[in-house]
Coordinates of N, CA and C and ligand atoms in Angstrom, one line a residue:
M39 N 45.9 52.8 29.6 CA 45.2 52.5 28.3 C 45.9 51.4 27.6
A40 N 47.2 51.6 27.5 CA 48.0 50.5 26.7 C 47.9 49.2 27.4
K41 N 48.0 49.2 28.7 CA 48.0 48.0 29.5 C 46.7 47.1 29.3
E42 N 45.6 48.1 29.3 CA 44.3 47.4 29.0 C 44.1 46.8 27.7
V43 N 44.7 47.4 26.8 CA 44.8 46.7 25.4 C 45.5 45.4 25.5
Y44 N 46.6 45.5 26.2 CA 47.5 44.3 26.3 C 46.8 43.0 27.0
V45 N 46.1 43.4 28.0 CA 45.3 42.5 28.7 C 44.1 41.7 27.7
S46 N 43.5 42.7 27.1 CA 42.6 42.2 26.1 C 43.0 41.3 25.1
K47 N 44.4 41.6 24.6 CA 45.0 40.8 23.6 C 45.2 39.4 24.2
A48 N 45.7 39.5 25.3 CA 46.0 38.1 26.0 C 44.8 37.3 26.0
F49 N 43.8 38.1 26.5 CA 42.4 37.4 26.8 C 42.0 36.7 25.4
A50 N 42.1 37.6 24.3 CA 41.7 37.2 23.0 C 42.4 36.0 22.5
V51 N 43.7 36.0 22.9 CA 44.5 34.8 22.4 C 44.0 33.5 23.0
I52 N 43.8 33.6 24.5 CA 43.4 32.4 25.2 C 41.9 32.0 24.7
V53 N 41.0 33.0 24.3 CA 39.6 32.7 23.8 C 39.8 32.0 22.4
V54 N 40.8 32.6 21.6 CA 40.9 31.9 20.2 C 41.5 30.6 20.4
T55 N 42.5 30.3 21.3 CA 43.1 29.0 21.6 C 42.0 28.1 22.1
L56 N 41.2 28.6 23.1 CA 40.2 27.6 23.5 C 39.1 27.2 22.3
T57 N 38.7 28.2 21.6 CA 37.9 28.0 20.5 C 38.5 27.1 19.5
V58 N 39.8 27.2 19.1 CA 40.5 26.2 18.3 C 40.4 24.9 18.8
S59 N 40.6 24.9 20.1 CA 40.6 23.5 20.8 C 39.4 22.9 20.7
A60 N 38.3 23.7 21.0 CA 36.9 23.2 21.2 C 36.6 22.6 19.7
I61 N 36.9 23.4 18.7 CA 36.5 23.0 17.3 C 37.3 21.6 17.0
A62 N 38.6 21.6 17.4 CA 39.4 20.4 17.2 C 38.8 19.3 17.8
A63 N 38.2 19.4 19.2 CA 37.6 18.3 20.0 C 36.4 17.9 19.3
I64 N 35.6 18.7 18.8 CA 34.4 18.5 18.1 C 34.7 17.6 16.7
I65 N 35.6 18.0 16.0 CA 36.0 17.4 14.7 C 36.5 16.0 15.2
T66 N 37.3 15.8 16.2 CA 37.8 14.6 16.7 C 36.6 13.7 17.2
M67 N 35.7 14.3 17.9 CA 34.4 13.5 18.2 C 33.7 13.0 17.0
V68 N 33.6 13.9 16.1 CA 32.8 13.5 14.8 C 33.3 12.3 14.2
I69 N 34.7 12.4 14.0 CA 35.5 11.3 13.4 C 35.4 10.1 14.2
V70 N 35.7 10.1 15.5 CA 35.5 8.8 16.3 C 34.1 8.3 16.2
Y71 N 33.1 9.2 16.2 CA 31.8 8.8 16.2 C 31.4 7.9 14.9
Q72 N 32.0 8.6 13.7 CA 31.7 8.0 12.4 C 32.6 6.7 12.4
N73 N 33.7 6.7 12.8 CA 34.4 5.3 12.9 C 33.7 4.3 13.8
E74 N 33.2 4.6 14.9 CA 32.5 3.7 15.7 C 31.2 3.3 15.0
I75 N 30.4 4.2 14.4 CA 29.2 3.8 13.7 C 29.5 2.9 12.5
A76 N 30.7 3.2 11.8 CA 30.9 2.3 10.6 C 31.2 0.9 11.1
K77 N 31.7 0.7 12.4 CA 32.1 -0.6 12.9 C 30.8 -1.3 13.1
L78 N 29.8 -0.6 13.5 CA 28.5 -1.1 13.8 C 27.8 -1.8 12.6
N79 N 28.3 -1.4 11.4 CA 27.6 -1.9 10.3 C 26.1 -1.6 10.2
P80 N 25.8 -0.3 10.3 CA 24.5 0.1 10.3 C 23.5 -0.1 9.1
T81 N 22.3 -0.3 9.3 CA 21.3 -0.5 8.1 C 21.3 0.8 7.4
P82 N 21.6 0.8 6.0 CA 21.6 2.0 5.2 C 20.2 2.7 5.5
R83 N 20.3 4.2 5.6 CA 19.1 4.8 5.6 C 18.1 4.5 4.4
P84 N 16.9 4.4 4.8 CA 15.8 4.0 3.7 C 15.7 5.1 2.6
T85 N 15.7 4.7 1.5 CA 15.5 5.7 0.3 C 14.1 5.5 -0.1
R86 N 13.6 6.5 -0.8 CA 12.3 6.5 -1.4 C 12.5 5.8 -2.8
P87 N 11.5 4.7 -3.1 CA 11.7 4.0 -4.3 C 11.2 5.0 -5.5
A88 N 11.9 4.8 -6.4 CA 11.5 5.6 -7.8 C 10.1 5.0 -8.3
P89 N 9.1 6.0 -8.7 CA 8.0 5.4 -9.2 C 8.3 4.3 -10.4
T90 N 7.6 3.2 -10.4 CA 7.8 2.3 -11.3 C 7.1 2.5 -12.7
T91 N 6.0 3.2 -12.4 CA 5.2 3.5 -13.7 C 4.7 4.9 -13.6
L92 N 4.5 5.5 -14.7 CA 4.2 6.9 -14.8 C 2.7 7.0 -14.7
P93 N 2.1 8.0 -13.9 CA 0.8 8.0 -13.8 C 0.0 8.0 -15.2
T94 N -1.0 7.2 -15.4 CA -1.7 7.1 -16.7 C -3.1 7.7 -16.8
G95 N -3.7 7.7 -15.4 CA -5.1 7.8 -15.4 C -5.6 9.2 -15.3
P96 N -6.8 9.5 -15.6 CA -7.5 10.8 -15.4 C -7.8 11.2 -14.0
P97 N -7.8 10.2 -12.9 CA -8.2 10.5 -11.7 C -7.3 11.7 -11.0
P98 N -8.1 12.8 -10.6 CA -7.3 13.9 -10.1 C -6.8 13.6 -8.6
N99 N -7.5 12.8 -7.9 CA -7.1 12.4 -6.6 C -7.4 11.0 -6.3
M100 N -7.3 10.7 -4.9 CA -7.5 9.3 -4.6 C -8.8 8.9 -4.3
R101 N -9.8 9.9 -4.2 CA -11.2 9.8 -4.0 C -11.9 9.2 -5.3
L102 N -12.9 8.3 -5.0 CA -13.7 8.0 -6.1 C -14.7 9.0 -6.5
P103 N -15.0 9.1 -7.9 CA -16.0 9.9 -8.4 C -17.3 9.8 -7.7
G104 N -18.0 11.0 -7.6 CA -19.3 11.0 -6.8 C -20.5 10.5 -7.8
N105 N -20.2 10.0 -8.9 CA -21.3 9.7 -9.8 C -22.2 8.5 -9.2
L106 N -21.4 7.5 -8.6 CA -22.1 6.3 -8.0 C -22.1 6.3 -6.5
V107 N -23.4 6.1 -5.9 CA -23.3 6.2 -4.6 C -23.7 4.9 -3.9
P108 N -22.7 4.1 -3.2 CA -22.9 2.8 -2.7 C -24.1 2.7 -1.8
K109 N -25.0 1.7 -1.8 CA -26.1 1.6 -0.9 C -25.7 0.4 0.1
S110 N -25.1 -0.7 -0.4 CA -24.9 -1.8 0.5 C -23.6 -2.6 0.0
Y111 N -22.9 -3.3 0.9 CA -21.9 -4.1 0.6 C -22.1 -5.6 1.1
E112 N -21.8 -6.5 0.4 CA -21.9 -7.9 0.8 C -20.5 -8.5 0.7
L113 N -19.8 -8.9 1.7 CA -18.4 -9.4 1.4 C -18.1 -10.7 2.1
Y114 N -17.6 -11.6 1.3 CA -17.2 -12.8 1.9 C -15.7 -12.8 1.7
F115 N -15.0 -13.1 2.8 CA -13.6 -13.1 3.0 C -13.0 -14.3 3.7
Q116 N -12.0 -14.9 3.0 CA -11.4 -16.0 3.7 C -10.0 -16.1 3.6
V117 N -9.1 -16.2 4.7 CA -7.7 -16.2 4.8 C -7.4 -17.7 4.7
H118 N -6.3 -18.1 4.0 CA -5.8 -19.5 4.0 C -4.4 -19.4 4.5
L119 N -4.4 -20.0 5.7 CA -3.1 -19.9 6.4 C -2.6 -21.3 6.9
F120 N -1.4 -21.5 6.9 CA -0.9 -22.7 7.3 C 0.1 -22.6 8.5
P121 N 0.0 -23.5 9.3 CA 0.7 -23.3 10.7 C 2.2 -23.2 10.8
T122 N 3.0 -23.7 10.0 CA 4.4 -23.7 10.2 C 5.0 -22.9 8.8
I123 N 5.9 -22.0 9.1 CA 6.7 -21.3 8.0 C 8.0 -22.0 8.0
N124 N 8.4 -22.5 6.7 CA 9.6 -23.3 6.6 C 10.3 -22.4 5.5
S125 N 11.2 -21.5 5.9 CA 11.9 -20.7 5.0 C 12.8 -21.4 3.9
S126 N 13.1 -22.7 4.2 CA 14.0 -23.3 3.3 C 12.9 -23.9 2.1
D127 N 11.7 -23.9 2.3 CA 10.9 -24.6 1.4 C 9.7 -23.7 1.1
V128 N 10.1 -22.4 0.6 CA 9.1 -21.4 0.2 C 8.1 -21.7 -0.8
N129 N 8.5 -22.6 -1.7 CA 7.6 -22.9 -2.8 C 6.6 -24.0 -2.5
A130 N 6.7 -24.7 -1.4 CA 5.7 -25.7 -1.2 C 4.5 -25.1 -1.2
T131 N 3.3 -25.9 -1.5 CA 2.0 -25.3 -1.5 C 1.6 -25.1 -0.2
D132 N 2.0 -25.9 0.8 CA 1.6 -25.5 2.2 C 2.3 -24.3 2.7
Q133 N 3.1 -23.6 2.0 CA 3.7 -22.4 2.3 C 3.2 -21.1 1.8
M134 N 2.1 -21.4 0.9 CA 1.5 -20.2 0.2 C 0.4 -19.6 1.3
F135 N 0.5 -18.3 1.2 CA -0.6 -17.8 2.0 C -1.5 -16.8 1.0
T136 N -2.7 -17.1 1.0 CA -3.7 -16.4 0.1 C -5.0 -16.1 0.9
F137 N -5.6 -15.2 0.1 CA -7.0 -15.0 0.7 C -7.9 -15.0 -0.6
T138 N -9.1 -15.4 -0.3 CA -10.1 -15.4 -1.5 C -11.5 -14.8 -1.0
G139 N -12.3 -14.4 -1.8 CA -13.5 -13.8 -1.4 C -14.1 -13.3 -2.5
N140 N -15.4 -12.7 -2.3 CA -16.2 -12.1 -3.4 C -16.8 -10.9 -2.7
S141 N -17.3 -10.0 -3.4 CA -18.1 -8.8 -2.8 C -19.1 -8.4 -3.8
T142 N -20.2 -8.0 -3.2 CA -21.3 -7.4 -4.1 C -21.7 -6.1 -3.5
V143 N -21.5 -5.1 -4.4 CA -21.7 -3.8 -4.0 C -23.0 -3.3 -4.7
V144 N -24.1 -2.8 -4.1 CA -25.3 -2.2 -4.8 C -25.1 -0.7 -4.6
F145 N -25.3 -0.1 -5.7 CA -25.1 1.4 -5.8 C -26.2 2.2 -6.7
Q146 N -26.4 3.3 -6.3 CA -27.2 4.2 -7.2 C -26.5 5.2 -8.0
C147 N -26.9 5.3 -9.3 CA -26.2 6.2 -10.2 C -26.9 7.6 -9.9
V148 N -26.2 8.5 -9.5 CA -26.7 10.0 -9.3 C -26.3 10.7 -10.4
R149 N -25.4 10.6 -11.2 CA -25.0 11.4 -12.4 C -24.5 10.3 -13.4
K150 N -24.9 10.4 -14.5 CA -24.8 9.4 -15.6 C -23.3 9.4 -15.8
T151 N -22.8 8.1 -16.0 CA -21.4 7.8 -16.2 C -21.2 6.6 -17.0
K152 N -20.1 6.4 -17.8 CA -19.7 5.3 -18.6 C -18.8 4.5 -17.7
S153 N -18.3 4.9 -16.7 CA -17.2 4.1 -16.0 C -17.5 3.9 -14.5
I154 N -17.3 2.7 -14.1 CA -17.4 2.4 -12.6 C -15.9 2.5 -12.1
F155 N -15.7 3.2 -11.0 CA -14.3 3.2 -10.4 C -14.4 2.6 -9.1
L156 N -13.5 1.8 -8.7 CA -13.3 1.3 -7.3 C -12.0 1.3 -7.0
H157 N -11.6 0.9 -5.7 CA -10.3 0.7 -5.2 C -10.0 -0.7 -5.3
S158 N -8.9 -1.1 -5.7 CA -8.4 -2.5 -5.7 C -6.7 -2.5 -5.8
N159 N -6.1 -3.4 -5.0 CA -4.7 -3.3 -5.0 C -4.2 -4.7 -4.8
N160 N -3.4 -5.0 -5.9 CA -2.8 -6.4 -5.7 C -3.7 -7.7 -5.7
L161 N -4.8 -7.6 -6.4 CA -5.7 -8.7 -6.4 C -5.9 -9.3 -7.7
T162 N -6.1 -10.6 -7.8 CA -6.4 -11.2 -9.1 C -8.0 -11.4 -9.1
L163 N -8.7 -10.7 -10.2 CA -9.8 -10.7 -10.2 C -10.4 -12.1 -11.1
L164 N -11.2 -12.9 -10.4 CA -11.4 -14.2 -11.2 C -12.8 -13.8 -11.9
E165 N -13.6 -13.0 -11.5 CA -14.9 -12.6 -12.1 C -15.3 -11.4 -11.7
L166 N -15.9 -10.7 -12.6 CA -16.4 -9.4 -12.4 C -17.7 -9.2 -13.2
S167 N -18.8 -8.8 -12.6 CA -20.0 -8.5 -13.4 C -20.7 -7.4 -12.9
V168 N -21.5 -6.7 -13.8 CA -22.4 -5.6 -13.4 C -23.7 -5.9 -13.9
R169 N -24.7 -5.6 -13.0 CA -26.0 -6.0 -13.1 C -26.9 -4.7 -13.0
D170 N -28.0 -4.7 -13.7 CA -29.1 -3.7 -13.3 C -29.8 -4.3 -12.2
W171 N -29.7 -3.6 -11.0 CA -30.3 -4.1 -9.8 C -31.9 -4.5 -9.8
D172 N -32.5 -3.8 -10.6 CA -34.0 -4.0 -10.6 C -34.4 -5.2 -11.5
T173 N -33.8 -5.2 -12.7 CA -34.3 -6.3 -13.8 C -33.2 -7.5 -13.6
G174 N -32.0 -7.4 -12.8 CA -31.1 -8.5 -12.8 C -30.4 -8.8 -14.0
E175 N -30.6 -7.9 -15.0 CA -29.9 -8.1 -16.4 C -28.5 -7.8 -16.2
R176 N -27.7 -8.7 -16.7 CA -26.1 -8.5 -16.8 C -25.9 -7.5 -18.0
L177 N -25.1 -6.4 -17.5 CA -24.8 -5.4 -18.5 C -23.3 -5.5 -19.0
P178 N -23.3 -5.4 -20.4 CA -22.0 -5.5 -21.1 C -21.0 -4.5 -20.7
H179 N -19.7 -4.8 -20.5 CA -18.6 -3.8 -20.3 C -17.2 -4.3 -21.0
S180 N -16.2 -3.4 -21.0 CA -14.9 -3.8 -21.5 C -14.1 -4.4 -20.4
N181 N -12.9 -4.8 -20.8 CA -12.1 -5.3 -19.7 C -11.7 -4.2 -18.7
Y182 N -11.4 -4.5 -17.5 CA -11.2 -3.6 -16.5 C -9.9 -3.0 -16.8
V183 N -9.6 -1.8 -16.2 CA -8.4 -1.2 -16.3 C -7.9 -0.9 -14.8
E184 N -6.7 -1.3 -14.6 CA -6.0 -1.0 -13.3 C -5.0 0.1 -13.4
Y185 N -5.1 1.0 -12.4 CA -4.3 2.2 -12.4 C -3.2 2.1 -11.4
H186 N -1.9 1.9 -12.0 CA -0.8 1.7 -11.2 C -0.1 3.2 -10.9
D187 N -0.9 4.1 -10.4 CA -0.3 5.4 -10.2 C -0.4 5.9 -8.8
G188 N -0.6 4.9 -7.9 CA -0.7 5.3 -6.4 C -2.2 5.5 -6.2
T189 N -3.3 5.5 -7.0 CA -4.5 5.6 -6.5 C -5.3 4.4 -6.3
N190 N -4.7 3.3 -6.7 CA -5.2 1.9 -6.6 C -6.6 1.9 -7.3
F191 N -6.7 2.6 -8.2 CA -8.3 2.7 -9.0 C -8.3 1.5 -9.8
L192 N -9.5 0.9 -10.0 CA -9.8 -0.1 -11.1 C -11.0 0.5 -11.7
E193 N -11.0 0.6 -13.1 CA -12.0 1.2 -13.7 C -12.7 0.0 -14.6
V194 N -14.1 0.1 -14.5 CA -14.9 -0.9 -15.2 C -15.6 -0.1 -16.5
P195 N -15.0 0.0 -17.7 CA -15.8 0.8 -18.7 C -17.1 0.1 -19.2
M196 N -18.1 0.8 -19.1 CA -19.4 0.1 -19.5 C -19.6 0.5 -21.0
A197 N -20.3 -0.5 -21.7 CA -20.7 -0.3 -23.0 C -21.8 0.8 -23.3
E198 N -22.7 0.8 -22.3 CA -23.6 1.9 -22.3 C -23.6 2.6 -21.0
A199 N -23.9 4.0 -21.2 CA -23.7 4.7 -19.8 C -24.8 4.2 -18.8
L200 N -24.3 4.5 -17.5 CA -25.3 4.0 -16.4 C -26.3 5.2 -16.3
A201 N -27.6 4.9 -16.1 CA -28.6 6.0 -16.1 C -28.7 6.6 -14.7
E202 N -28.9 7.9 -14.7 CA -29.1 8.6 -13.5 C -30.5 8.1 -12.7
G203 N -30.3 7.9 -11.4 CA -31.5 7.5 -10.6 C -31.6 5.9 -10.6
R204 N -30.9 5.2 -11.5 CA -31.2 3.7 -11.4 C -30.1 3.0 -10.5
N205 N -30.5 1.7 -10.1 CA -29.6 1.2 -9.2 C -29.0 0.0 -9.9
Y206 N -27.7 -0.3 -9.5 CA -26.9 -1.4 -10.2 C -26.2 -2.1 -9.1
S207 N -25.6 -3.2 -9.4 CA -24.7 -4.0 -8.7 C -23.4 -4.4 -9.4
L208 N -22.4 -4.5 -8.5 CA -21.1 -4.9 -9.0 C -20.6 -6.1 -8.3
Y209 N -20.5 -7.2 -8.9 CA -20.0 -8.5 -8.2 C -18.5 -8.7 -8.6
V210 N -17.6 -9.0 -7.7 CA -16.2 -9.3 -7.9 C -15.9 -10.5 -7.2
D211 N -15.1 -11.5 -7.8 CA -14.7 -12.7 -7.2 C -13.2 -12.4 -7.2
F212 N -12.4 -12.4 -6.1 CA -11.0 -12.2 -6.0 C -10.2 -13.1 -5.2
L213 N -8.8 -13.2 -5.6 CA -7.8 -13.9 -5.0 C -6.7 -12.9 -4.7
G214 N -6.1 -13.0 -3.5 CA -4.9 -12.3 -3.3 C -3.9 -13.1 -2.6
M215 N -2.6 -12.5 -2.6 CA -1.6 -13.2 -1.9 C -1.3 -12.4 -0.5
T216 N -1.2 -13.2 0.4 CA -0.8 -12.5 1.8 C 0.6 -12.4 1.8
Q217 N 1.0 -11.0 2.0 CA 2.4 -10.8 1.8 C 3.1 -10.7 3.3
D218 N 4.3 -10.4 3.4 CA 4.9 -10.2 4.7 C 5.4 -8.8 4.8
D219 N 4.8 -7.9 4.0 CA 5.1 -6.5 3.9 C 4.5 -5.4 4.9
M220 N 3.6 -6.1 5.8 CA 2.7 -5.3 6.6 C 1.8 -4.3 5.8
V221 N 1.5 -4.7 4.6 CA 0.5 -3.8 3.9 C -0.8 -4.8 3.5
G222 N -1.9 -4.3 3.8 CA -3.0 -5.1 3.4 C -3.3 -6.2 4.4
V223 N -3.4 -7.4 3.9 CA -3.5 -8.6 4.5 C -2.1 -9.1 4.6
Y224 N -1.5 -9.3 5.7 CA -0.1 -9.7 5.9 C 0.1 -10.8 6.7
V225 N 1.2 -11.6 6.7 CA 1.4 -12.5 7.7 C 2.5 -12.2 8.6
S226 N 2.3 -12.6 9.9 CA 3.4 -12.4 10.8 C 3.7 -13.5 11.5
S227 N 4.7 -13.7 12.3 CA 5.1 -15.0 12.9 C 5.5 -14.8 14.4
Y228 N 5.6 -16.0 15.1 CA 6.2 -15.9 16.4 C 7.0 -17.2 16.6
E229 N 7.8 -17.4 17.6 CA 8.6 -18.6 18.0 C 7.8 -19.4 19.0
E230 N 7.7 -20.7 18.8 CA 7.2 -21.6 19.9 C 7.8 -22.9 19.7
D231 N 8.5 -23.4 20.9 CA 9.1 -24.8 21.0 C 10.1 -24.9 19.8
G232 N 10.8 -23.7 19.6 CA 12.0 -23.7 18.6 C 11.4 -23.6 17.2
L233 N 10.2 -23.6 16.9 CA 9.6 -23.4 15.6 C 9.0 -22.1 15.4
T234 N 9.2 -21.6 14.2 CA 8.5 -20.3 13.8 C 7.1 -20.6 13.3
K235 N 6.1 -20.0 14.0 CA 4.8 -20.3 13.6 C 4.1 -19.1 13.1
Ligands
LIG1059 C1 11.7 -27.5 5.6 O1 11.7 -27.9 4.3 C2 12.9 -28.6 3.9 C3 13.0 -28.8 2.5 O2 11.7 -29.3 2.0 C4 12.8 -29.9 4.7 O3 14.0 -30.6 4.5 C5 12.8 -29.7 6.2 O4 12.6 -31.0 6.9 C6 11.6 -28.9 6.6 N1 11.7 -28.4 7.9 C7 10.5 -28.5 8.7 C8 10.8 -28.1 10.2 O5 9.5 -28.9 8.3
LIG1060 C1 10.9 -20.8 -5.8 O1 10.5 -20.7 -7.0 C2 11.1 -19.6 -7.7 C3 10.4 -19.4 -9.1 O2 10.2 -20.7 -9.7 C4 12.6 -19.8 -7.9 O3 13.2 -18.8 -8.4 C5 13.2 -19.9 -6.6 O4 14.5 -20.3 -6.5 C6 12.5 -21.0 -5.7 N1 13.1 -21.1 -4.3 C7 13.4 -22.2 -3.6 C8 13.8 -22.0 -2.4 O5 13.2 -23.3 -4.2
LIG1061 C1 -19.2 -15.7 -2.4 O1 -18.5 -16.6 -1.7 C2 -19.3 -17.3 -0.9 C3 -18.4 -18.1 0.0 O2 -17.6 -19.0 -0.8 C4 -20.3 -18.2 -1.6 O3 -21.1 -19.0 -0.8 C5 -21.2 -17.3 -2.4 O4 -21.9 -18.2 -3.4 C6 -20.4 -16.3 -3.3 N1 -21.2 -15.3 -3.9 C7 -21.7 -15.4 -5.1 C8 -22.5 -14.3 -5.6 O5 -21.1 -16.3 -5.9
LIG1062 C1 1.3 -8.8 -5.7 O1 2.4 -8.1 -5.7 C2 3.5 -9.0 -5.7 C3 4.7 -8.2 -5.4 O2 4.8 -7.1 -6.2 C4 3.6 -9.8 -7.0 O3 4.5 -10.8 -6.8 C5 2.3 -10.6 -7.1 O4 2.2 -11.2 -8.3 C6 1.0 -9.7 -7.1 N1 -0.1 -10.3 -6.9 C7 -1.3 -10.1 -7.6 C8 -2.4 -10.9 -7.5 O5 -1.2 -9.1 -8.3
LIG1063 C1 -32.9 3.0 -6.3 O1 -33.0 2.8 -4.9 C2 -33.5 3.8 -4.1 C3 -33.5 3.5 -2.8 O2 -32.1 3.2 -2.3 C4 -34.9 4.1 -4.6 O3 -35.3 5.3 -3.9 C5 -35.0 4.5 -6.0 O4 -36.4 4.5 -6.4 C6 -34.3 3.2 -6.8 N1 -34.4 3.5 -8.2 C7 -34.9 2.8 -9.1 C8 -34.9 3.2 -10.5 O5 -35.7 1.7 -8.8

């Protein structure tokens, strides 16, 4: 009986020694790994940017309100590209990447509303007009409001409520910058004959 206990103790000592060695080895590996990683100068882990502005708008979600139902879209879209990217001359006019265009949306009002909501992001609106589609009459509205709360909503507050059952059109003439951030319309490049194109 006593012998058995003695054997078990010896075994336990070996197991404890092995366990301590294993833990020491793991710690060593972690330290070596961290030292090696530090030498590689890795790109820092991406962090989530803090919201730049607090939500301001009433919209409960990203979806447009159901008061207005689009019937047709007419879109003109032109991208202005230049063949050579010269990073030492970023402010030259032939290094600017833009897109321009206009859109006409015809829609029917199914529930009376004083606001037209649409999605718009990072655009300069050169012109915006709302018309009664049947009479062609231009309808008065206040300055549009952009929501910088992640919804990308643009609101056109109308002077008079749009009437249920009637058809209207919204015309927008826009200008945008083509970014290199892989969002929306963006520019990409390739190498050819030693030049970045
Ligand atoms: C890039 O722009 C710089 C500054 O304007 C100019 O000196 C250089 O020649 C340009 N390089 C090319 C490849 O166009
Ligand atoms: C480009 O223009 C911006 C704003 O005027 C200026 O801050 C920047 O230094 C210019 N970059 C170059 C390369 O000239
Ligand atoms: C929209 O742009 C196109 C192309 O530039 C132009 O022909 C058309 O007249 C514009 N639409 C309106 C309603 O101005
Ligand atoms: C689009 O966003 C960029 C970067 O935030 C900004 O510099 C630029 O002025 C914006 N353009 C428009 C048309 O709002
Ligand atoms: C609006 O357009 C729909 C067809 O899309 C039509 O049924 C309806 O009569 C139009 N409303 C008016 C007031 O003309």
